[in-house]
CSV table of C-alpha atoms and ligand atoms in Angstrom, one decimal:
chain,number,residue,atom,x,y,z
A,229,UNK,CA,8.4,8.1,23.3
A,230,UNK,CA,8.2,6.7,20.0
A,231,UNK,CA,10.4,9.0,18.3
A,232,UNK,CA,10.2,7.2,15.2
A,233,UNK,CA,11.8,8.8,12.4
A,234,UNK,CA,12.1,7.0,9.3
A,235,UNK,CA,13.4,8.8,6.6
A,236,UNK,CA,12.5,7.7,2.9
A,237,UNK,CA,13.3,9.5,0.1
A,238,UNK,CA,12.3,8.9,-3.3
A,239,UNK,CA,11.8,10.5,-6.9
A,240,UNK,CA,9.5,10.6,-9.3
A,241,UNK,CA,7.8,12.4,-11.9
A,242,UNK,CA,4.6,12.0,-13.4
A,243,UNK,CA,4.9,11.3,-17.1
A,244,UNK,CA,6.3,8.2,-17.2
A,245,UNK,CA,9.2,8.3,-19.4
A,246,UNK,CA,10.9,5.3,-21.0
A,247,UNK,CA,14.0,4.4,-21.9
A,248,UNK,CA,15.5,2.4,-23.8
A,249,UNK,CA,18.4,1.2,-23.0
A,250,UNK,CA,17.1,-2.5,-23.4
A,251,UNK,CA,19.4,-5.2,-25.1
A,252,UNK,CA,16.1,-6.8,-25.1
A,253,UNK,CA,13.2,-7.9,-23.8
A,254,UNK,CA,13.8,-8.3,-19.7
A,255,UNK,CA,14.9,-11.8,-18.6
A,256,UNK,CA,14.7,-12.4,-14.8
A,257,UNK,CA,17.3,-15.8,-14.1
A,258,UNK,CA,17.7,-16.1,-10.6
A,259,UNK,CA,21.6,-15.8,-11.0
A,260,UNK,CA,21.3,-12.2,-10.7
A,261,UNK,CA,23.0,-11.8,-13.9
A,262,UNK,CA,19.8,-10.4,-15.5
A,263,UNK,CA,20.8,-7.5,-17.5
A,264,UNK,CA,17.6,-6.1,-19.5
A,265,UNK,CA,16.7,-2.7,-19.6
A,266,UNK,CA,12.9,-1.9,-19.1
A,267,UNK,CA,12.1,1.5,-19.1
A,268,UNK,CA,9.2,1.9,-20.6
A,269,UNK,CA,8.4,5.2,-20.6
A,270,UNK,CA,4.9,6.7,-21.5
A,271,UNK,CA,4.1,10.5,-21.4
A,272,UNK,CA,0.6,9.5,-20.9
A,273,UNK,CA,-0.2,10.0,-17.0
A,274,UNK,CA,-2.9,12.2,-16.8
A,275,UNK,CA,-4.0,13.7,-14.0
A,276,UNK,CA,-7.8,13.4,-15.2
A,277,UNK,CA,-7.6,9.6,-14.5
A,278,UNK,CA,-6.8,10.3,-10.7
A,279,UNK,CA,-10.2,12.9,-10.1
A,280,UNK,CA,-13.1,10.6,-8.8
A,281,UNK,CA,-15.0,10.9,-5.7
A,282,UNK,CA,-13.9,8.1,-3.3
A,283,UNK,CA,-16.1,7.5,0.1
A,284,UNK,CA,-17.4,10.5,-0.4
A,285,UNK,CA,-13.9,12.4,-1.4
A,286,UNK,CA,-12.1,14.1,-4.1
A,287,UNK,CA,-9.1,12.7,-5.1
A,288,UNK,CA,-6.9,14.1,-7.3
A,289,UNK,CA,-3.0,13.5,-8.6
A,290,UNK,CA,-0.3,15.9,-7.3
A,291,UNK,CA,3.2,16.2,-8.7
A,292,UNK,CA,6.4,17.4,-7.1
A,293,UNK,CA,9.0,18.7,-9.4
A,294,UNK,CA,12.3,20.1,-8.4
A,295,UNK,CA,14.7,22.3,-10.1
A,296,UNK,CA,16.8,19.7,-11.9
A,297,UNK,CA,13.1,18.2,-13.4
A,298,UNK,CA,12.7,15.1,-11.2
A,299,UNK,CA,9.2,14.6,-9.8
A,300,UNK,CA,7.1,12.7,-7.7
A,301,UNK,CA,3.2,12.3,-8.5
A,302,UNK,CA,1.4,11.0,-5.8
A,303,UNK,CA,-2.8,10.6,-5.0
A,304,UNK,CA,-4.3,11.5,-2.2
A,305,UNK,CA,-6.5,7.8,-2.7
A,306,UNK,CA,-4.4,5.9,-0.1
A,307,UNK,CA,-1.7,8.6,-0.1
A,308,UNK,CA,-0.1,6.6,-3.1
A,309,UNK,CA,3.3,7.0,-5.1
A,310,UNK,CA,2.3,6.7,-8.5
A,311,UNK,CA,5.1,7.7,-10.6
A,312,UNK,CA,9.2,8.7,-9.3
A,313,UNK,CA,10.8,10.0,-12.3
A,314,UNK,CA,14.6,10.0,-11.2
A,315,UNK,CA,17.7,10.8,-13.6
A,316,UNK,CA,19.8,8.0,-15.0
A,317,UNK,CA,23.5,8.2,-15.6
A,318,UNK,CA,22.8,9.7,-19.4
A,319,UNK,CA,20.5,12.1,-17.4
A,320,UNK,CA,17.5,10.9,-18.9
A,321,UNK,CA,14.1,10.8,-16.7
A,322,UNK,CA,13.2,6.9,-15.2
A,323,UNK,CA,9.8,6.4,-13.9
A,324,UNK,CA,11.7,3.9,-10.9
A,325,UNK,CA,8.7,3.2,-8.7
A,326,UNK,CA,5.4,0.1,-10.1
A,327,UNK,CA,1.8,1.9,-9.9
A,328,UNK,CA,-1.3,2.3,-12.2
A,329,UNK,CA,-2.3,5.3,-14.8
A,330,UNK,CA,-5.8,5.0,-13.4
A,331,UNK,CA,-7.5,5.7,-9.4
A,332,UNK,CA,-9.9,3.0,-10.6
A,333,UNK,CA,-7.0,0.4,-11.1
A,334,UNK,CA,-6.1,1.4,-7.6
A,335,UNK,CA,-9.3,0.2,-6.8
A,336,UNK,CA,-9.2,-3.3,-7.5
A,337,UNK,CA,-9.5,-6.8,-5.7
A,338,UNK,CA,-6.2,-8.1,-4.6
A,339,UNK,CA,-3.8,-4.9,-5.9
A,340,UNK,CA,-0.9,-5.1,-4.1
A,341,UNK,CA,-0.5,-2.0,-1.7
A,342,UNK,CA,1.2,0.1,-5.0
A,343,UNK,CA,3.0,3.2,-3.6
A,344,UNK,CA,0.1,3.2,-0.7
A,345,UNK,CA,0.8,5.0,2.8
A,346,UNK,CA,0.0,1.9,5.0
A,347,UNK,CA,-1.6,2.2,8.5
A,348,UNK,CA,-2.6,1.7,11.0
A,349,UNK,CA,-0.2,-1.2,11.4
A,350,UNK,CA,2.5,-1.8,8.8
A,351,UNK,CA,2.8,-6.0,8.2
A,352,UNK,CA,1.1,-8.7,9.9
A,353,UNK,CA,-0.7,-8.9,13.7
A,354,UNK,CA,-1.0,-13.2,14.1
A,355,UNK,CA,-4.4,-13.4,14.0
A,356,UNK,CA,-5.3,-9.9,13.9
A,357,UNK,CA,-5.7,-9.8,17.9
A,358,UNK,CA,-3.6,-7.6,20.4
A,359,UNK,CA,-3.9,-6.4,23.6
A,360,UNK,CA,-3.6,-2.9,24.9
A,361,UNK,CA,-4.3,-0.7,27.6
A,362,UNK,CA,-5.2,-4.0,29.3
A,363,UNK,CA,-7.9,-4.7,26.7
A,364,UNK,CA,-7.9,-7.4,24.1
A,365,UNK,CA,-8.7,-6.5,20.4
A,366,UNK,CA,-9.4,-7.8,16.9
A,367,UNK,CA,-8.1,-6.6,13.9
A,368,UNK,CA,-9.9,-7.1,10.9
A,369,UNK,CA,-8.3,-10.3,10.0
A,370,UNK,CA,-7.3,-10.0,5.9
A,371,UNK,CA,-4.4,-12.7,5.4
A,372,UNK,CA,-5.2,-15.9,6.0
A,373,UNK,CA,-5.6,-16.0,9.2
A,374,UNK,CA,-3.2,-13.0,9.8
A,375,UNK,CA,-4.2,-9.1,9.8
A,376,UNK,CA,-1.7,-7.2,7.5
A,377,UNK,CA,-1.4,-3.9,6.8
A,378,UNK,CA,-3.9,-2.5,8.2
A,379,UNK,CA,-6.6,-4.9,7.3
A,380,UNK,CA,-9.1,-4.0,4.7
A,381,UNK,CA,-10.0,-0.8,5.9
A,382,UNK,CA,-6.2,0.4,5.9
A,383,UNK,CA,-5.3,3.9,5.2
A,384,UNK,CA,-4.1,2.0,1.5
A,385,UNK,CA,-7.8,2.6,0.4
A,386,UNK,CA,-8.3,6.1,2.4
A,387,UNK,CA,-8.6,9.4,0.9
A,388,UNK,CA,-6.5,11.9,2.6
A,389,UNK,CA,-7.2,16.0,2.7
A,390,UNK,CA,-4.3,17.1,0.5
A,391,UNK,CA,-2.5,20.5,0.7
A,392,UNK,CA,0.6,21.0,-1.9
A,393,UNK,CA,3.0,23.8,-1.2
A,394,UNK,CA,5.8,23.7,-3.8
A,395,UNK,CA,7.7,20.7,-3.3
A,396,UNK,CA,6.0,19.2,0.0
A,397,UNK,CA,2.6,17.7,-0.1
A,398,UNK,CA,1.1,17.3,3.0
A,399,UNK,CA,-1.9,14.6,3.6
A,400,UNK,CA,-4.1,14.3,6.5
A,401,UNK,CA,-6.1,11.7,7.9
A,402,UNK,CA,-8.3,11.2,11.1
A,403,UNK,CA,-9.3,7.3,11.7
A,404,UNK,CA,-12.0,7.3,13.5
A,405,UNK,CA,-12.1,5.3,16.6
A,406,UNK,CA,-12.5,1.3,16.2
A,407,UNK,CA,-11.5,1.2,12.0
A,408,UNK,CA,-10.2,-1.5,11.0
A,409,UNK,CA,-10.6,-3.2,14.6
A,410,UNK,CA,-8.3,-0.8,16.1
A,411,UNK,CA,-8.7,1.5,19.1
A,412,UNK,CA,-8.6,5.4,19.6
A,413,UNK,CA,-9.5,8.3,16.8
A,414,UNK,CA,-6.0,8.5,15.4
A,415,UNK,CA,-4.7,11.6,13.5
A,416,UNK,CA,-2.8,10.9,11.0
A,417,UNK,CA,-0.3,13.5,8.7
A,418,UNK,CA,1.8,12.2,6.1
A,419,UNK,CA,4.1,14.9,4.5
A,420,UNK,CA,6.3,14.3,1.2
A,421,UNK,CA,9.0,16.1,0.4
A,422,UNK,CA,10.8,16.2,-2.8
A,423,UNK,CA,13.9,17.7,-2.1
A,424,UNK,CA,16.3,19.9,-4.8
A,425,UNK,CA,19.0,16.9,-4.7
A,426,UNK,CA,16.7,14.2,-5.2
A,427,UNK,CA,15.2,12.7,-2.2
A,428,UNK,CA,11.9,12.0,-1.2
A,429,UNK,CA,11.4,12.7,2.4
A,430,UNK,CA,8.4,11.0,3.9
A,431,UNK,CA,7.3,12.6,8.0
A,432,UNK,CA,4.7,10.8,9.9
A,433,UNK,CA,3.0,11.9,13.0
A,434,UNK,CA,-0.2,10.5,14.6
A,435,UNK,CA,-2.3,11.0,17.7
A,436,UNK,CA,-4.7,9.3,19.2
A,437,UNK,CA,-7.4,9.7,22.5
A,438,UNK,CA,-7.0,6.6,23.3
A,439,UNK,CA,-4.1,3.6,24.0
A,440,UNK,CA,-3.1,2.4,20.6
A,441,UNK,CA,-0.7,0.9,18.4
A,442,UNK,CA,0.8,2.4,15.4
A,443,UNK,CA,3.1,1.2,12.7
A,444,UNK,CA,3.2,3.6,9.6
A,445,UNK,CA,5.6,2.9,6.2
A,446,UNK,CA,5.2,3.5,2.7
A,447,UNK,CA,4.6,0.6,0.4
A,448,UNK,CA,6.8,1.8,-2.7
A,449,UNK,CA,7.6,-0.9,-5.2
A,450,UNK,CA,11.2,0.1,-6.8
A,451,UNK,CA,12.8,-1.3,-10.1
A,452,UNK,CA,16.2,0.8,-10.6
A,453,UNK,CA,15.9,-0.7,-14.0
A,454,UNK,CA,12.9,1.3,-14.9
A,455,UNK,CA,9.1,0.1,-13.7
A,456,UNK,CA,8.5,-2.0,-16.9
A,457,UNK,CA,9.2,-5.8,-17.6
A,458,UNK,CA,12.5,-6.2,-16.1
A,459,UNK,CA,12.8,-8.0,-13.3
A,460,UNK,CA,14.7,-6.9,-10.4
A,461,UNK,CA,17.3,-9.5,-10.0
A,462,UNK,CA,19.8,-7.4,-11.2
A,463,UNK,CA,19.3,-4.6,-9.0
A,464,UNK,CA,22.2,-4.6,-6.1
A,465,UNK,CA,20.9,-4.2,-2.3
A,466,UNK,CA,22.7,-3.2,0.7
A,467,UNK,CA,20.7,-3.6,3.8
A,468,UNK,CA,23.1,-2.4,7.4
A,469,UNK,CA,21.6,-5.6,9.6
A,470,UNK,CA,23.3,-8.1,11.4
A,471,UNK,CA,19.9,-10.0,11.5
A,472,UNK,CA,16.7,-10.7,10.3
A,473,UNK,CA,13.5,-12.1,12.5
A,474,UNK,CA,12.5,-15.6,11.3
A,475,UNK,CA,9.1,-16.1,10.4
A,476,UNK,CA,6.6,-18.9,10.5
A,477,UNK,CA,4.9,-20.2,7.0
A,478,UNK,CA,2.3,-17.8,7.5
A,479,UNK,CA,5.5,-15.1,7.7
A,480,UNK,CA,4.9,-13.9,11.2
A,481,UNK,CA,7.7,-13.8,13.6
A,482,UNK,CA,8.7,-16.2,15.4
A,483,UNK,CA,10.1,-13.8,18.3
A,484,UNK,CA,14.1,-14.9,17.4
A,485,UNK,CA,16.7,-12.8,16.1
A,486,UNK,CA,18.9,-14.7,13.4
A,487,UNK,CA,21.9,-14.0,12.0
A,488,UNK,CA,22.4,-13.5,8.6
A,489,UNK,CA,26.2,-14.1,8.4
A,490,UNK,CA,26.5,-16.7,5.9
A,491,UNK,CA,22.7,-17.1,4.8
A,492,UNK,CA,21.1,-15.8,1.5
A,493,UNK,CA,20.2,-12.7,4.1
A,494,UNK,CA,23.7,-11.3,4.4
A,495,UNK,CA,23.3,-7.9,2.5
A,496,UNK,CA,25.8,-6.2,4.7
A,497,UNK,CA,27.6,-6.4,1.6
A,498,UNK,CA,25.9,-4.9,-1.8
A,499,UNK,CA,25.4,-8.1,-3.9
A,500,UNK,CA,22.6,-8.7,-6.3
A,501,UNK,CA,19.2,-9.4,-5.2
A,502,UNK,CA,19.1,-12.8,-7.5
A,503,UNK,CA,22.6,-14.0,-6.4
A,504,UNK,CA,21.0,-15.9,-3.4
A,505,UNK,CA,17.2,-16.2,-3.8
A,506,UNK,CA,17.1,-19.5,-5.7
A,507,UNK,CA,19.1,-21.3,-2.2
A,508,UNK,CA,17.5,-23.6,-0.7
A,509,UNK,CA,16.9,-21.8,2.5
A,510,UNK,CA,13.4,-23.0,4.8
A,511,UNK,CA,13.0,-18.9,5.6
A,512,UNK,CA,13.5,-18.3,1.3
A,513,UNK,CA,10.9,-20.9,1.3
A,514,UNK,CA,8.7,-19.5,4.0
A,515,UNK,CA,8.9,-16.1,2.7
A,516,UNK,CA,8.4,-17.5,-1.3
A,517,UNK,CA,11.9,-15.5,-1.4
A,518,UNK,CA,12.8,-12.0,0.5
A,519,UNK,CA,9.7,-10.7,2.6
A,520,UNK,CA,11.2,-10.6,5.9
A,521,UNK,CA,12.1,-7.5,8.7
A,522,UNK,CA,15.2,-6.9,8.8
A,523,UNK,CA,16.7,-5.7,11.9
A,524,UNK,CA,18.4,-2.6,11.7
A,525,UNK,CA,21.9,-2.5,13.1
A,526,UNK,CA,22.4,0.6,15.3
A,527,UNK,CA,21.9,4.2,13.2
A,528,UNK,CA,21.1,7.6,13.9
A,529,UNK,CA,19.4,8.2,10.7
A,530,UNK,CA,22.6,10.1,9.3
A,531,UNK,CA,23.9,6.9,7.1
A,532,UNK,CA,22.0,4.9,4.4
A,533,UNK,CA,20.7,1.8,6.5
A,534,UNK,CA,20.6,0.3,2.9
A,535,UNK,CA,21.6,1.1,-0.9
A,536,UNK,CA,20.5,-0.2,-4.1
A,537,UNK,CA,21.5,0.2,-7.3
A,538,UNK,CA,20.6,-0.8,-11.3
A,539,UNK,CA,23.9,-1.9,-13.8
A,540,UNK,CA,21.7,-1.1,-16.3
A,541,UNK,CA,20.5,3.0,-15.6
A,542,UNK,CA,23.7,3.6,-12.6
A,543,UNK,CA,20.6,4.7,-10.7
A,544,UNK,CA,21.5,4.2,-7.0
A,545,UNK,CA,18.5,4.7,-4.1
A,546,UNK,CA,19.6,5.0,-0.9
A,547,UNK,CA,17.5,4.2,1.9
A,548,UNK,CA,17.3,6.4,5.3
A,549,UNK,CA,15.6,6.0,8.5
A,550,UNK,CA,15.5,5.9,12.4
A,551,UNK,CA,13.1,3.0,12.7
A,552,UNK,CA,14.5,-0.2,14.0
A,553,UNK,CA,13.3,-2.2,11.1
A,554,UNK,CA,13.0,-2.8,7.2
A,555,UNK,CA,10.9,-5.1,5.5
A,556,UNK,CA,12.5,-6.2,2.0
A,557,UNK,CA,10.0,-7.8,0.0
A,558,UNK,CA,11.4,-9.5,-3.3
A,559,UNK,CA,7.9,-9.0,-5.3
A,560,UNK,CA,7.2,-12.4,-4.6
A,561,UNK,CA,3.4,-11.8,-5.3
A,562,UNK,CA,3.4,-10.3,-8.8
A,563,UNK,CA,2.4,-12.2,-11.1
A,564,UNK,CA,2.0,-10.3,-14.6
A,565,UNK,CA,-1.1,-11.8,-15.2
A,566,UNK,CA,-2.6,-8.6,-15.9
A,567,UNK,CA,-1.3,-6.0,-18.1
A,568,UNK,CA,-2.8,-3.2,-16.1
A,569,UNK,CA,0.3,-1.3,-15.0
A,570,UNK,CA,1.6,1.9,-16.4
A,571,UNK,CA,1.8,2.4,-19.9
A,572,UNK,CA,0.2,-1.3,-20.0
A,573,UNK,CA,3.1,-3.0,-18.6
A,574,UNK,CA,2.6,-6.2,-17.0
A,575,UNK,CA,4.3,-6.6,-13.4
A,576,UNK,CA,5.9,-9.7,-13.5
A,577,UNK,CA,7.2,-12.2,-10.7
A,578,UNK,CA,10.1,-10.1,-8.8
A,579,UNK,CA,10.0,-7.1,-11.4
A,580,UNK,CA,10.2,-4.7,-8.0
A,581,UNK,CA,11.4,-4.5,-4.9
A,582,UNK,CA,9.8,-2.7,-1.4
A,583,UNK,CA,12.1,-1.7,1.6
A,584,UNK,CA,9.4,-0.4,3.8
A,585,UNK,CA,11.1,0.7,7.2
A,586,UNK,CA,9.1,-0.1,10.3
A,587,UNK,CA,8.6,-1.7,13.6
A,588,UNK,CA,9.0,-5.2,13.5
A,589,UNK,CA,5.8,-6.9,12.5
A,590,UNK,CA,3.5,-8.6,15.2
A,591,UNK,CA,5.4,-6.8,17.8
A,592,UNK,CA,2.3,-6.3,19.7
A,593,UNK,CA,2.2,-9.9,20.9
A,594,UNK,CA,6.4,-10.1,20.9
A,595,UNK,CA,7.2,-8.2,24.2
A,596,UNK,CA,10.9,-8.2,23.1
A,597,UNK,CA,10.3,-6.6,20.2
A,598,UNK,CA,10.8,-2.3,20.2
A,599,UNK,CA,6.8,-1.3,21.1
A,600,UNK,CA,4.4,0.2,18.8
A,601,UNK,CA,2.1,1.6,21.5
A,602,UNK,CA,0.7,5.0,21.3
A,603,UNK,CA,-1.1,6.6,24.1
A,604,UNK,CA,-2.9,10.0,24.5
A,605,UNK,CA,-0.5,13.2,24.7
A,606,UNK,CA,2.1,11.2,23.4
A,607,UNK,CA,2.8,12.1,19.2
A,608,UNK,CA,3.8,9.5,16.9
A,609,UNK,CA,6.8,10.9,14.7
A,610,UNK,CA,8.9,8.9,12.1
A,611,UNK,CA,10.4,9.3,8.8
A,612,UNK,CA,12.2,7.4,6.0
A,613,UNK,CA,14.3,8.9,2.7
A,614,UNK,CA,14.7,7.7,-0.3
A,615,UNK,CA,17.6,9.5,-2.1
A,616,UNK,CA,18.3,8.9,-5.5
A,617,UNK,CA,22.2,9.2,-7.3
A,618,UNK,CA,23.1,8.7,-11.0
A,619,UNK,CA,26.5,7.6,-10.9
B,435,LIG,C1,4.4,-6.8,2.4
B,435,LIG,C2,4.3,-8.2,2.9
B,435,LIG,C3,4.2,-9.2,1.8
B,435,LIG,C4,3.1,-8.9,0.9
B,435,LIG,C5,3.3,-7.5,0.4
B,435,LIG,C6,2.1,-7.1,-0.5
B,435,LIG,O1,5.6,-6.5,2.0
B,435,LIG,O2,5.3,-8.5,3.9
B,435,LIG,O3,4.1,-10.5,2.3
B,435,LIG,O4,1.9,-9.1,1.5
B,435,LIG,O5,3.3,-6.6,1.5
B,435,LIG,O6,1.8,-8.1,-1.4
């Protein structure tokens, strides 16, 4: 029923490397003109700063490395991206994807979903409550007054059992039933794949005992530049989607479809992500800039449903799924105030961007909306891609 298939790929690697191909410190204008270079690189992840025991669990880093020497590392804590370590056009190793060289940094108050598998609901539930099966729930309620991603017991702050075999890691997950407010014990396996041309396949399945919904998606935070300083202003985007649903100030759907035909949300042409995100636009002001579901137009998953691409390293990601949704997020919540990120890089304001393919958000209380439910004997299957291309 839900034959979800998102298909993400990515890169990475787990030594961060660094370029340099900086004229300078990274500038961030909002005319999209921003041309630093970040790339810091640091050889310094180590995989002893990933082994803790979390609720009761090992967790440890795994890296993926395929034969042209791109990797992906990834902990099982949360089922997290940490480092995607991608070629540029000189053939040099980026580290394209935001994370922390630490579990423990993982850890902390208010860190923004970092490379985390996010369940059991991807994006915001109004008020946390739904009904299914004919029964009302409450979500745990952890954004404002909205539930998002998951709520504080989401599968971001979850150990998974691990099991790498070559190039795939595969990560499982039973929630038990009533976490996080939801119902049913749900199964969860996550599978990565780094593939041999440079993708990073992520497969979903889930199954539950009991009527449910279910809205899985990676929470990857890109800079094409090179996860550093840089903003991402620079970075081009492509996103196949005729529209986009509104959202409310609290950035939950208002159950329209709009067109983004000559708004600052018309991607159907690459442009940069800066060009636009200064307008004065009430949903750029809603969203504090790009955090809205875009809805996908028609695709069978065989076509990039979007591309994007840095001037600076010619590394272009594109971005493939089945799902009927993708939520761009401009970074509007990074703040640099901390200089805990890799190789002590502060995240600044818009220095990454997420595509996170999904279901549209809230759409258990938007009966227009494709459905998230999940109900015994059925499985739960989606995927996304995330290829990466150095020319
Ligand atoms: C999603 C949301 C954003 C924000 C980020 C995490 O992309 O849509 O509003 O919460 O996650 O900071």
């Amino acid at each position: 029923m839900r034959a979800k298939n998102n298909t993400l790929v990515f890169l990475s690697g787990c030594a961060l490397v660094l370029l340099a191909a900086c004229k300078g410190p990274a500038t961030g204008g909002s005319d999209g003109k921003d041309t630093a270079a970040a790339v810091a690189v640091t050889d310094t992840l180590n995989p002893k700063n990933f082994e803790a025991v979390i609720n009761g669990k090992n967790t440890k880093l795994y890296t993926l490395t395929n034969k042209s020497g791109a990797s992906v590392s990834i902990t099982n804590y949360g089922g997290r991206v940490v480092s995607l370590m991608v070629p540029d056009k000189a053939g040099k190793l980026v580290d394209v994807v935001l994370g922390y060289d630490s579990v423990q940094t993982y850890q902390k108050k208010g860190e923004p979903y970092f490379g985390a598998i996010i369940g059991r609901y991807g994006n915001r539930i109004a008020k946390g409550k739904f009904t299914v099966g004919g029964k009302a729930y409450q979500a745990d309620v952890n954004d404002g007054v909205n539930t998002l991603h998951g709520g504080r017991k989401g599968f971001f702050g979850q150990v998974f059992d691990a099991e790498q075999s070559g190039q795939t890691l595969n990560l499982t997950y039973t929630s038990p039933d009533g976490e996080g407010g939801y119902p049913g014990k749900l199964t969860v396996k996550v599978t990565y794949t780094l593939t041999d041309d440079n993708a990073l396949k992520i497969e979903y399945t889930a199954n539950t005992d009991k009527e449910t919904i279910v809205n899985l998606t990676n929470h990857a935070y890109f800079n094409l530049n090179g996860a550093g300083d840089s903003t991402i202003l620079n970075n081009t985007l492509m996103i196949a989607a005729d529209g986009i649903t509104p959202v409310d100030t609290t950035l939950i759907p208002t159950g329209k479809i709009q067109p983004v035909k000559g708004t600052p949300f018309d991607f159907t042409t690459a442009k940069a992500i800066g060009k636009d995100i200064g307008t004065t636009d009430e949903q750029l002001k809603n969203g504090k800039g790009y955090d809205h579901n875009f809805v996908l137009n028609k695709n069978d998953g065989s076509k990039p449903i979007a591309i994007a691409s840095s001037p600076v390293t010619g590394i272009t990601m594109e971005v493939y799924t089945v799902e009927p949704g993708l939520q761009f997020y401009s970074g509007n919540f990074l703040t640099g105030a901390t200089h805990d990120g890799k190789g002590g890089k502060a995240y600044v304001l818009r220095s990454a961007f997420c595509l996170e393919t999904q279901h549209f958000p809230d759409s258990p209380n938007q009966p227009a909306f494709p459905s998230t439910v999940l109900k015994p004997g059925q499985t739960y299957h989606t995927s996304s891609t995330y290829k990466f291309l150095n020319k």
